[in-house]
Coordinates of C-alpha atoms and ligand atoms in Angstrom, one line a residue:
M1 CA 6.0 -38.1 -21.9
A2 CA 8.8 -36.2 -22.1
D3 CA 12.4 -37.5 -21.9
S4 CA 13.1 -35.2 -19.1
A5 CA 10.3 -36.7 -16.8
A6 CA 11.8 -40.1 -17.7
N7 CA 15.0 -39.1 -16.6
T8 CA 13.9 -37.5 -13.4
S9 CA 11.1 -39.7 -12.1
K10 CA 11.5 -43.3 -10.6
D11 CA 11.9 -45.9 -13.2
L12 CA 9.4 -48.4 -11.8
A13 CA 10.6 -51.4 -14.5
R14 CA 13.8 -51.5 -12.2
G15 CA 12.1 -52.1 -9.0
V16 CA 11.4 -50.2 -5.9
K17 CA 11.2 -51.7 -2.6
A18 CA 7.8 -53.1 -1.5
N19 CA 7.8 -51.2 1.8
S20 CA 8.7 -47.8 0.4
I21 CA 5.0 -47.8 -0.4
A22 CA 2.2 -47.6 2.5
D23 CA -1.0 -49.6 2.5
G24 CA -3.0 -47.1 0.5
G25 CA -0.3 -45.3 -0.4
M26 CA 0.8 -44.5 -4.2
L27 CA 4.3 -43.8 -6.1
L28 CA 4.7 -41.9 -9.1
G29 CA 7.3 -43.1 -11.8
H30 CA 7.7 -44.5 -15.3
V31 CA 8.2 -47.1 -17.6
E32 CA 9.6 -46.5 -20.8
K33 CA 8.0 -43.0 -21.8
D34 CA 4.4 -43.8 -19.9
H35 CA 3.7 -41.8 -16.8
V36 CA 2.7 -44.7 -14.3
L37 CA 1.2 -44.9 -10.8
L38 CA 2.2 -47.8 -8.5
A39 CA -0.3 -48.2 -5.8
R40 CA -0.6 -50.6 -2.7
R41 CA -3.6 -52.2 -1.5
G42 CA -2.4 -54.6 1.7
D43 CA -0.1 -56.8 -0.4
R44 CA -1.2 -56.1 -3.4
F45 CA 0.5 -53.8 -5.8
F46 CA -1.1 -52.3 -9.0
A47 CA 0.1 -50.2 -11.8
V48 CA -1.9 -47.9 -13.8
G49 CA -1.4 -45.0 -16.2
A50 CA -0.7 -41.6 -14.1
H51 CA -3.2 -39.4 -15.8
C52 CA -7.1 -39.4 -15.5
T53 CA -8.8 -40.2 -19.0
H54 CA -11.4 -37.2 -18.7
Y55 CA -8.7 -33.8 -18.3
H56 CA -5.4 -35.3 -17.7
G57 CA -5.6 -34.7 -13.9
P58 CA -2.8 -36.2 -11.6
L59 CA -4.0 -39.6 -10.3
A60 CA -1.0 -39.4 -7.9
E61 CA -2.5 -36.5 -6.0
G62 CA -5.9 -38.2 -5.6
I63 CA -7.0 -40.7 -3.1
V64 CA -6.8 -44.8 -3.1
V65 CA -10.2 -46.5 -1.8
D66 CA -10.3 -50.1 -1.6
D67 CA -9.0 -51.1 -5.0
T68 CA -9.8 -48.2 -6.7
V69 CA -8.1 -44.8 -7.2
R70 CA -10.2 -41.6 -7.4
C71 CA -8.7 -38.3 -9.5
P72 CA -8.5 -35.3 -7.6
W73 CA -9.8 -32.6 -9.9
H74 CA -13.6 -34.1 -10.6
H75 CA -13.7 -37.5 -8.7
A76 CA -13.7 -39.7 -11.6
C77 CA -12.6 -43.2 -10.3
F78 CA -10.6 -45.9 -12.0
S79 CA -10.2 -50.1 -10.9
L80 CA -6.6 -50.6 -9.8
E81 CA -7.3 -53.9 -11.1
T82 CA -8.5 -53.3 -14.5
G83 CA -7.9 -49.7 -14.9
E84 CA -11.9 -49.2 -16.0
A85 CA -13.2 -46.1 -15.2
L86 CA -15.8 -47.1 -12.8
R87 CA -17.4 -43.8 -12.1
A88 CA -18.0 -40.6 -13.9
P89 CA -16.7 -37.9 -15.1
A90 CA -14.0 -40.2 -16.7
L91 CA -15.7 -42.9 -19.2
D92 CA -12.3 -44.2 -20.7
P93 CA -10.2 -46.4 -18.9
V94 CA -6.4 -45.9 -17.8
A95 CA -3.6 -48.4 -19.1
C96 CA -2.6 -50.9 -16.8
W97 CA 0.5 -53.0 -16.2
R98 CA 1.4 -56.1 -15.3
V99 CA 3.3 -56.1 -11.3
E100 CA 5.5 -58.8 -10.2
R101 CA 7.0 -58.9 -6.9
T102 CA 10.4 -60.7 -6.0
G103 CA 11.4 -61.0 -2.5
D104 CA 11.2 -57.2 -0.9
E105 CA 10.9 -55.9 -4.3
V106 CA 8.1 -54.9 -6.9
F107 CA 8.8 -54.6 -10.3
V108 CA 6.3 -52.9 -13.1
R109 CA 6.5 -55.4 -16.4
E110 CA 4.5 -55.1 -19.5
K111 CA 1.4 -53.2 -20.3
M112 CA -1.6 -55.3 -20.6
P113 CA -4.2 -55.4 -23.2
Q114 CA -7.0 -52.7 -22.7
P115 CA -10.4 -54.8 -22.1
S116 CA -12.6 -53.8 -25.0
S117 CA -15.8 -51.7 -23.9
S118 CA -18.3 -54.7 -24.5
A119 CA -16.2 -57.5 -22.9
R120 CA -17.7 -57.8 -19.9
P121 CA -19.6 -61.0 -19.7
R122 CA -23.4 -60.8 -18.3
P123 CA -23.8 -61.4 -14.8
A124 CA -25.2 -65.2 -14.4
G125 CA -28.6 -65.3 -13.6
S126 CA -29.3 -61.6 -14.7
R127 CA -32.5 -60.6 -16.0
Q128 CA -33.9 -60.7 -19.6
H129 CA -32.6 -57.4 -21.5
P130 CA -35.2 -55.0 -22.7
S131 CA -35.8 -55.7 -26.7
S132 CA -34.8 -51.9 -27.5
I133 CA -33.6 -48.8 -25.6
V134 CA -34.6 -45.5 -26.3
I135 CA -32.4 -42.8 -24.5
L136 CA -34.3 -39.4 -24.8
G137 CA -31.5 -36.5 -24.5
G138 CA -28.2 -36.3 -25.9
G139 CA -26.3 -34.9 -23.2
A140 CA -24.1 -35.8 -20.1
A141 CA -26.8 -38.7 -18.7
G142 CA -27.8 -39.9 -22.0
L143 CA -24.3 -40.6 -23.4
A144 CA -23.1 -41.9 -20.0
A145 CA -26.0 -44.3 -20.1
A146 CA -25.5 -45.5 -23.9
D147 CA -21.5 -45.7 -22.8
M148 CA -22.8 -48.0 -19.9
L149 CA -25.2 -50.1 -21.7
R150 CA -22.7 -51.3 -24.4
R151 CA -20.0 -51.7 -21.2
E152 CA -22.3 -53.9 -19.7
A153 CA -22.8 -55.8 -22.9
Y154 CA -26.2 -54.9 -23.6
D155 CA -26.6 -56.3 -27.4
G156 CA -30.1 -54.9 -28.6
P157 CA -30.4 -51.5 -30.4
I158 CA -30.1 -48.2 -28.7
T159 CA -31.3 -44.9 -30.1
M160 CA -30.2 -41.5 -28.8
I161 CA -32.7 -38.8 -29.2
S162 CA -31.8 -35.4 -29.2
A163 CA -33.2 -32.0 -29.8
D164 CA -29.6 -30.5 -30.2
Q165 CA -28.1 -30.0 -33.4
D166 CA -24.6 -31.4 -32.1
P167 CA -23.6 -35.1 -30.9
P168 CA -23.3 -34.6 -27.1
V169 CA -20.7 -32.3 -25.8
D170 CA -18.5 -31.4 -23.0
R171 CA -21.3 -28.9 -21.5
P172 CA -19.3 -27.4 -18.8
N173 CA -16.5 -26.3 -21.5
L174 CA -19.2 -24.2 -23.0
S175 CA -18.9 -21.3 -20.4
K176 CA -15.5 -21.9 -19.7
D177 CA -12.5 -22.8 -21.6
F178 CA -14.1 -22.6 -25.0
L179 CA -15.9 -19.8 -24.6
A180 CA -12.8 -18.1 -23.4
G181 CA -11.1 -18.8 -26.5
K182 CA -8.8 -21.4 -25.3
A183 CA -10.2 -24.6 -26.5
K184 CA -10.6 -25.7 -29.8
N185 CA -14.1 -26.6 -31.4
D186 CA -12.9 -30.6 -31.7
W187 CA -12.5 -30.7 -28.0
I188 CA -15.7 -30.4 -27.3
P189 CA -17.7 -33.4 -28.7
L190 CA -17.7 -36.4 -26.0
W191 CA -17.0 -38.8 -28.5
P192 CA -15.4 -39.1 -31.8
S193 CA -18.3 -39.1 -34.6
D194 CA -17.3 -42.4 -35.6
L195 CA -17.7 -44.0 -32.1
Y196 CA -21.3 -43.9 -32.5
G197 CA -21.8 -46.4 -35.3
E198 CA -18.8 -48.2 -33.9
R199 CA -20.9 -48.8 -31.0
R200 CA -24.3 -49.1 -32.8
I201 CA -25.8 -46.6 -31.1
E202 CA -28.5 -44.5 -33.7
L203 CA -28.1 -40.9 -33.1
L204 CA -31.0 -38.8 -34.4
L205 CA -30.1 -35.3 -33.8
G206 CA -32.1 -32.1 -34.1
S207 CA -35.0 -34.3 -33.6
P208 CA -37.2 -33.1 -30.3
V209 CA -39.6 -35.8 -29.3
S210 CA -43.3 -34.7 -28.8
S211 CA -44.8 -37.1 -26.6
I212 CA -44.3 -40.6 -25.1
D213 CA -47.1 -43.6 -25.6
R214 CA -46.4 -45.7 -22.5
A215 CA -49.2 -48.2 -23.5
A216 CA -47.6 -48.8 -27.0
R217 CA -44.1 -48.4 -25.8
T218 CA -43.3 -45.8 -28.3
V219 CA -42.1 -42.1 -28.6
L220 CA -43.4 -39.8 -31.2
L221 CA -40.7 -37.4 -32.9
E222 CA -41.8 -33.9 -33.9
N223 CA -41.2 -35.1 -37.0
G224 CA -43.8 -37.3 -37.0
T225 CA -41.9 -40.7 -36.8
R226 CA -42.0 -43.2 -34.0
R227 CA -39.5 -45.3 -31.8
E228 CA -40.2 -48.3 -30.2
F229 CA -38.8 -48.9 -26.9
G230 CA -38.4 -51.9 -24.4
S231 CA -36.9 -49.3 -21.7
L232 CA -36.6 -46.0 -21.9
L233 CA -34.2 -43.0 -20.4
I234 CA -35.5 -39.7 -20.0
A235 CA -32.3 -37.8 -19.9
T236 CA -33.6 -34.3 -21.2
G237 CA -31.7 -32.2 -18.6
A238 CA -33.0 -28.4 -18.1
D239 CA -33.9 -25.6 -20.0
P240 CA -32.9 -21.9 -19.2
V241 CA -35.2 -19.5 -17.2
R242 CA -36.7 -17.2 -19.7
L243 CA -37.3 -13.7 -17.6
P244 CA -40.8 -12.2 -19.4
I245 CA -39.3 -8.8 -19.1
P246 CA -40.2 -6.1 -21.9
G247 CA -38.0 -6.6 -24.8
H248 CA -36.9 -10.2 -23.7
D249 CA -36.7 -11.2 -27.4
T250 CA -34.4 -8.3 -29.0
A251 CA -31.8 -9.9 -31.2
I252 CA -29.1 -8.7 -28.6
V253 CA -30.3 -11.3 -26.0
R254 CA -28.3 -14.3 -25.9
Y255 CA -28.8 -18.0 -23.6
L256 CA -26.4 -20.5 -23.2
R257 CA -27.1 -24.1 -22.9
S258 CA -26.0 -25.9 -26.3
F259 CA -22.9 -25.9 -28.2
A260 CA -24.8 -23.7 -30.8
D261 CA -25.4 -21.2 -27.7
S262 CA -21.8 -21.0 -27.2
R263 CA -20.8 -20.4 -30.8
A264 CA -22.8 -17.5 -31.0
I265 CA -21.5 -15.9 -28.5
V266 CA -18.0 -16.5 -29.4
D267 CA -18.9 -15.1 -32.8
L268 CA -20.2 -12.0 -31.2
A269 CA -17.2 -11.4 -28.5
P270 CA -14.3 -10.0 -31.5
A271 CA -16.7 -7.5 -32.4
A272 CA -18.1 -6.4 -29.0
K273 CA -16.6 -3.9 -26.4
H274 CA -19.5 -4.3 -23.8
A275 CA -21.7 -7.2 -22.3
V276 CA -24.4 -7.7 -19.8
V277 CA -24.7 -10.7 -17.9
V278 CA -27.9 -10.9 -16.2
G279 CA -27.7 -13.6 -13.1
G280 CA -25.3 -14.1 -10.8
S281 CA -25.6 -17.9 -11.5
F282 CA -22.4 -20.0 -11.8
I283 CA -23.1 -20.2 -15.5
G284 CA -23.5 -16.3 -15.6
L285 CA -20.3 -15.8 -13.7
E286 CA -18.3 -18.1 -15.7
V287 CA -19.5 -16.5 -19.0
A288 CA -18.4 -13.0 -17.3
A289 CA -14.8 -14.6 -16.6
S290 CA -14.4 -15.7 -20.2
L291 CA -15.7 -12.6 -21.6
R292 CA -13.2 -11.0 -19.7
T293 CA -10.7 -13.1 -20.7
R294 CA -11.4 -12.2 -24.2
G295 CA -11.4 -8.5 -23.4
V296 CA -15.0 -7.7 -23.3
A297 CA -16.0 -5.3 -20.6
V298 CA -18.8 -6.6 -18.6
D299 CA -21.4 -5.6 -16.1
V300 CA -23.2 -8.4 -13.9
V301 CA -26.9 -7.5 -12.9
A302 CA -28.3 -9.8 -10.2
R303 CA -31.1 -9.7 -7.9
D304 CA -29.0 -10.9 -5.1
H305 CA -27.0 -9.0 -2.8
L306 CA -23.9 -11.4 -3.0
P307 CA -23.1 -13.8 -6.0
L308 CA -23.8 -17.2 -5.5
E309 CA -24.4 -16.6 -1.6
R310 CA -27.5 -18.8 -1.5
V311 CA -25.9 -21.7 -2.7
M312 CA -22.3 -21.1 -1.5
G313 CA -22.8 -18.7 2.0
T314 CA -21.5 -15.3 2.1
E315 CA -17.9 -15.9 2.5
I316 CA -17.6 -17.5 -1.0
G317 CA -19.7 -15.3 -2.3
R318 CA -17.9 -12.4 -1.2
F319 CA -14.7 -14.1 -2.5
I320 CA -15.9 -14.6 -6.0
Q321 CA -17.4 -11.4 -6.4
S322 CA -13.7 -9.9 -5.4
I323 CA -12.1 -12.4 -7.9
H324 CA -14.1 -10.9 -10.8
E325 CA -14.0 -7.3 -9.4
A326 CA -10.3 -8.0 -9.7
H327 CA -10.7 -8.8 -13.2
G328 CA -12.6 -5.6 -13.8
V329 CA -16.4 -6.9 -13.8
V330 CA -18.6 -4.2 -12.6
F331 CA -21.6 -5.6 -10.3
H332 CA -25.0 -4.1 -9.9
L333 CA -26.3 -6.5 -7.2
G334 CA -29.8 -6.3 -5.4
Q335 CA -31.1 -5.0 -9.2
T336 CA -33.3 -7.0 -11.8
V337 CA -33.4 -5.8 -15.6
A338 CA -36.4 -3.5 -16.0
S339 CA -36.5 -3.7 -20.1
L340 CA -34.5 -4.0 -23.0
T341 CA -34.5 -1.8 -25.7
G342 CA -31.8 -1.7 -28.9
R343 CA -28.6 -1.9 -27.0
K344 CA -30.2 -0.3 -23.8
V345 CA -30.5 -2.7 -20.5
S346 CA -32.5 -0.5 -18.2
L347 CA -32.0 -1.4 -14.6
S348 CA -34.8 -1.6 -11.8
G349 CA -32.7 1.0 -9.8
G350 CA -33.1 3.7 -12.7
S351 CA -29.7 3.3 -14.3
T352 CA -29.5 2.0 -17.7
L353 CA -26.2 0.1 -19.5
D354 CA -25.4 0.1 -23.2
A355 CA -24.4 -3.7 -24.1
D356 CA -23.5 -5.3 -27.6
F357 CA -25.3 -8.0 -26.2
V358 CA -26.7 -9.7 -23.0
V359 CA -26.2 -13.1 -21.6
M360 CA -29.4 -14.5 -19.5
G361 CA -28.0 -16.5 -16.7
V362 CA -31.0 -16.8 -14.1
G363 CA -30.9 -20.4 -13.7
V364 CA -32.6 -23.2 -15.6
K365 CA -36.1 -25.4 -14.9
P366 CA -36.0 -29.0 -15.5
S367 CA -37.3 -30.3 -19.0
T368 CA -40.5 -32.2 -17.8
T369 CA -43.0 -31.5 -20.4
V370 CA -42.9 -34.8 -22.4
A371 CA -43.0 -36.5 -19.2
E372 CA -45.7 -34.9 -17.7
K373 CA -47.8 -35.1 -20.7
A374 CA -47.2 -39.0 -20.2
G375 CA -48.8 -39.1 -17.1
I376 CA -45.2 -39.8 -15.5
A377 CA -45.1 -38.7 -11.7
I378 CA -43.5 -35.3 -11.4
D379 CA -42.3 -33.6 -8.3
R380 CA -40.1 -30.3 -9.2
G381 CA -38.6 -32.5 -11.9
I382 CA -39.2 -36.2 -13.0
A383 CA -39.8 -38.1 -9.7
V384 CA -37.4 -41.3 -9.4
N385 CA -36.9 -43.9 -6.9
E386 CA -33.4 -45.1 -5.6
F387 CA -33.2 -47.2 -9.1
L388 CA -34.0 -43.8 -10.9
E389 CA -37.1 -45.5 -12.5
T390 CA -40.4 -43.7 -12.6
N391 CA -43.6 -44.6 -11.7
V392 CA -43.7 -46.0 -14.9
P393 CA -42.1 -49.4 -14.7
G394 CA -39.3 -49.5 -17.4
I395 CA -39.2 -45.9 -17.9
F396 CA -36.5 -44.1 -16.0
A397 CA -35.2 -41.0 -15.7
A398 CA -31.6 -39.4 -15.0
G399 CA -29.6 -35.9 -14.8
D400 CA -31.0 -32.5 -14.3
V401 CA -34.5 -33.6 -15.0
A402 CA -34.7 -36.0 -12.0
R403 CA -35.3 -35.7 -8.4
W404 CA -34.1 -38.8 -6.5
P405 CA -34.3 -39.8 -2.7
D406 CA -30.6 -38.7 -1.5
P407 CA -29.5 -41.6 1.2
H408 CA -27.1 -38.6 2.6
T409 CA -29.2 -35.9 3.0
G410 CA -32.8 -38.1 3.8
E411 CA -34.4 -35.8 1.5
R412 CA -35.5 -35.9 -2.4
I413 CA -33.3 -33.9 -4.3
R414 CA -32.5 -32.5 -7.7
V415 CA -29.2 -30.8 -8.8
E416 CA -27.6 -29.8 -12.0
H417 CA -24.1 -31.0 -11.8
W418 CA -22.1 -32.5 -14.7
V419 CA -20.9 -35.6 -12.4
V420 CA -24.1 -36.4 -11.2
A421 CA -25.8 -36.5 -14.6
E422 CA -23.2 -38.8 -16.1
R423 CA -23.3 -40.9 -12.8
Q424 CA -27.1 -41.1 -12.8
G425 CA -26.9 -42.2 -16.5
Q426 CA -24.6 -45.1 -15.3
V427 CA -26.8 -46.3 -12.9
A428 CA -29.9 -46.1 -14.9
A429 CA -28.0 -47.4 -17.6
R430 CA -27.5 -51.1 -15.3
N431 CA -30.8 -50.7 -13.9
M432 CA -32.4 -50.9 -17.3
L433 CA -30.6 -54.0 -17.8
G434 CA -31.9 -55.8 -14.8
Q435 CA -29.6 -54.7 -12.1
R436 CA -31.2 -53.1 -8.9
E437 CA -28.1 -50.7 -7.7
P438 CA -29.5 -47.6 -5.8
F439 CA -28.0 -44.6 -6.5
D440 CA -26.1 -43.2 -3.8
A441 CA -23.3 -41.3 -5.1
V442 CA -22.8 -38.0 -3.0
P443 CA -23.1 -35.0 -5.4
F444 CA -19.9 -33.2 -6.7
F445 CA -19.6 -30.1 -8.8
W446 CA -16.9 -27.7 -9.8
S447 CA -16.7 -23.8 -11.0
Q448 CA -14.1 -22.2 -12.4
H449 CA -13.6 -18.4 -12.4
Y450 CA -10.3 -17.3 -14.1
D451 CA -7.5 -19.5 -12.5
V452 CA -9.6 -20.4 -9.4
T453 CA -11.6 -23.3 -9.3
I454 CA -14.3 -24.2 -6.6
N455 CA -14.8 -28.1 -6.0
Y456 CA -18.2 -28.7 -4.1
V457 CA -19.1 -32.1 -2.3
G458 CA -22.3 -32.9 -0.8
H459 CA -25.3 -31.1 -0.7
A460 CA -26.8 -28.3 1.6
E461 CA -29.7 -26.2 0.4
R462 CA -29.4 -24.9 4.4
W463 CA -27.0 -24.6 7.1
D464 CA -26.7 -22.8 10.7
N465 CA -23.0 -22.9 10.8
V466 CA -20.0 -22.1 8.1
K467 CA -16.6 -23.2 9.3
I468 CA -13.5 -22.2 7.2
D469 CA -10.2 -23.6 7.6
G470 CA -7.3 -21.7 5.8
S471 CA -8.2 -18.7 4.1
L472 CA -10.0 -17.6 1.0
D473 CA -8.1 -14.7 0.4
R474 CA -5.0 -16.8 0.0
R475 CA -6.9 -19.1 -2.3
D476 CA -6.3 -22.1 0.0
A477 CA -9.3 -23.1 2.0
T478 CA -12.0 -25.7 2.7
V479 CA -15.3 -24.3 3.7
S480 CA -17.7 -26.7 5.4
F481 CA -21.8 -26.5 5.4
I482 CA -22.9 -27.7 8.8
L483 CA -26.3 -28.4 9.9
G484 CA -27.2 -29.2 13.6
G485 CA -23.3 -30.5 13.8
T486 CA -23.4 -32.5 11.1
T487 CA -21.5 -31.5 7.8
R488 CA -23.9 -32.0 5.2
A489 CA -21.3 -30.2 2.2
V490 CA -17.7 -28.7 1.8
A491 CA -16.3 -26.5 -1.1
T492 CA -12.6 -26.6 -1.1
V493 CA -10.1 -23.9 -3.2
S494 CA -7.1 -25.5 -4.0
R495 CA -7.4 -28.3 -1.8
D496 CA -8.6 -31.2 -4.0
R497 CA -7.3 -34.0 -1.9
E498 CA -9.4 -32.6 0.9
C499 CA -12.6 -32.4 -1.1
L500 CA -11.9 -36.3 -2.1
E501 CA -11.4 -37.1 1.6
A502 CA -14.8 -35.4 2.4
E503 CA -16.6 -36.9 -0.3
L504 CA -15.6 -40.1 1.6
A505 CA -16.6 -39.1 4.8
L506 CA -20.1 -38.0 3.3
E507 CA -20.8 -41.4 1.7
H508 CA -20.7 -42.7 5.2
L509 CA -23.3 -40.1 6.5
T510 CA -26.9 -41.9 5.5
V511 CA -30.0 -40.3 6.9
P512 CA -33.4 -42.4 6.0
V513 CA -35.4 -40.6 3.3
G514 CA -38.7 -39.5 4.9
T515 CA -41.8 -40.5 2.8
D516 CA -43.5 -36.6 2.5
Ligands
FAD601 C1 -22.6 -23.9 -20.1 C2 -22.6 -24.6 -19.0 C3 -21.8 -25.0 -17.9 C4 -22.0 -25.8 -17.0 N1 -20.9 -25.9 -16.0 C5 -20.7 -27.0 -15.1 C6 -19.8 -27.2 -14.4 O1 -18.5 -26.6 -14.4 N2 -19.6 -28.2 -13.3 C7 -21.1 -29.1 -13.2 O2 -20.9 -30.0 -12.3 N3 -22.0 -28.8 -13.8 C8 -22.5 -28.0 -14.8 N4 -23.3 -27.5 -15.7 C9 -24.4 -28.3 -15.6 C10 -24.3 -29.4 -16.4 O3 -23.8 -29.3 -17.8 C11 -25.5 -30.1 -16.6 O4 -25.6 -30.8 -15.0 C12 -25.8 -31.3 -17.2 O5 -25.6 -31.3 -18.7 C13 -26.8 -32.3 -16.9 O6 -26.9 -33.2 -17.9 P1 -28.4 -33.9 -18.7 O7 -28.0 -35.2 -19.3 O8 -29.3 -34.2 -17.2 O9 -28.6 -32.7 -19.3 P2 -28.3 -31.9 -20.6 O10 -26.7 -32.5 -20.8 O11 -28.5 -30.9 -20.7 O12 -28.6 -32.9 -21.8 C14 -30.0 -32.8 -22.0 C15 -30.4 -33.0 -23.6 O13 -31.8 -33.6 -23.7 C16 -32.4 -33.1 -25.1 N5 -33.7 -32.6 -25.1 C17 -34.3 -32.1 -24.3 N6 -36.1 -32.4 -24.3 C18 -35.9 -32.9 -25.5 C19 -36.9 -33.4 -26.3 N7 -38.1 -33.1 -26.2 N8 -36.5 -33.9 -27.3 C20 -35.5 -34.4 -27.7 N9 -34.3 -34.2 -26.6 C21 -34.7 -33.4 -26.1 C22 -31.3 -31.8 -25.2 O14 -31.2 -31.5 -26.5 C23 -30.1 -32.5 -24.7 O15 -29.3 -33.3 -25.8 C24 -23.1 -26.4 -16.8 C25 -24.1 -26.4 -17.7 C26 -23.9 -25.3 -18.7 C27 -25.3 -25.3 -19.5
FES602 S1 -9.5 -34.8 -14.7 FE1 -9.8 -36.8 -13.6 S2 -11.8 -36.4 -13.3 FE2 -11.8 -34.7 -14.5

């Protein structure tokens, strides 16, 4: 913490009046050089680190819910009592300080020792742990699951098998700051490389799995080796859709899913003058923004008449388009790419564009091949129950690949959100250890375009009314997606606290899931 901040913020070690903090309220201050948040719940006071361990979000601008604090940026949740990161995307705890109340004053005393990640005792009467656990996939869900298994004191062998060449990475960053040249290479891995060994997680990279033998409880890798499992988590994510257009395999075409994909685009950017992005998806548009930040001219070709309209509605679609146009992006909407020849991109409307490279961002499809071959039930993704278990006992699925019964919409849904994938990984991990915890988090995602971030909470595939509070043009708005009089989802711009409050409200909305 800068000394100036220490001089200007409240020194919590010197004490504050108890009644200066309302129930559920927070006070930002410092203890020596640390920013500290003092929070009140009833007559109890808690002092924790003031910054989220995910991206350093300001917890003082979040909300207190029971004895937890939620981060305003991407909705991580920390225990006020222990500092533990209870809900992703943060995986690491915040520091805690001892608080002492004397009369009507509250003092923040010394920092408490951080609980070690595998210190949690095994719950009494808990079921037998599996003899070994294999995690198929080294992404968001896979890593969050491995992390949670060790936090829950699982002591057996864990093997994480990934087709990626790189250890698990911060995938959302690959289309944002990393691609824009604002994040360094070493910010991208989710864990430092030595942590896998320290937590006894065997990490097999560049190792696609070709099949699962349900009866023998083994997975077979393409390199011919096998791994046994007591319990298996399938977290194979999703693959970019590849359009069968003439010339789709020319050298200038790029996809973006892995760290290697993003590095390949970064390598092309310095010499490039002009790129074409195909698809008006979140990823496509984030790529457009990052390339513009690097000074590359960008044309976006998209089948829809407004980008993101199907997911975010007309108003946000127009808003996003206008932001990109203000940064020089040229849209070719209501069109597709007819063919690619050399540097020439021919559009269905008859015009052609010249491109140094083309980034395809036309959506993804869940990676279900291996599960399907093993006879695991598939329903436009891997079908799981509320405990994220497939139709095969002991085999779970989480993340982009999983379709689960969502208690807030009453529908079986599958989403492609980072935070959902991580939270599902965490819940699946606990359930692999015999806990029966239903997955009931309200979906959340964010998307960043230049200096504008949109946060979205809930799930609305359709709506009959959109209510806008504030103004998108002023970049200060809450947009509610309403169906039959009920708010199903909320998107916000520069209103992080309202997004957290919307999440809380949506958590209380429950609809029984139909049997279909
Ligand atoms: C560029 C980009 C930007 C994004 N930005 C955002 C954002 O801003 N906000 C947001 O909410 N979401 C964002 N997302 C979506 C988010 O990253 C995904 O929802 C999330 O990564 C899903 O996690 P997952 O674990 O299910 O899959 P993934 O993270 O994709 O991991 C899947 C893993 O499975 C492995 N795998 C697949 N098949 C096999 C096999 N047969 N054998 C072995 N391994 C296999 C893969 O190699 C990979 O390691 C973004 C995605 C991308 C690509
Ligand atoms: S910065 Fe807190 S959740 Fe991302």
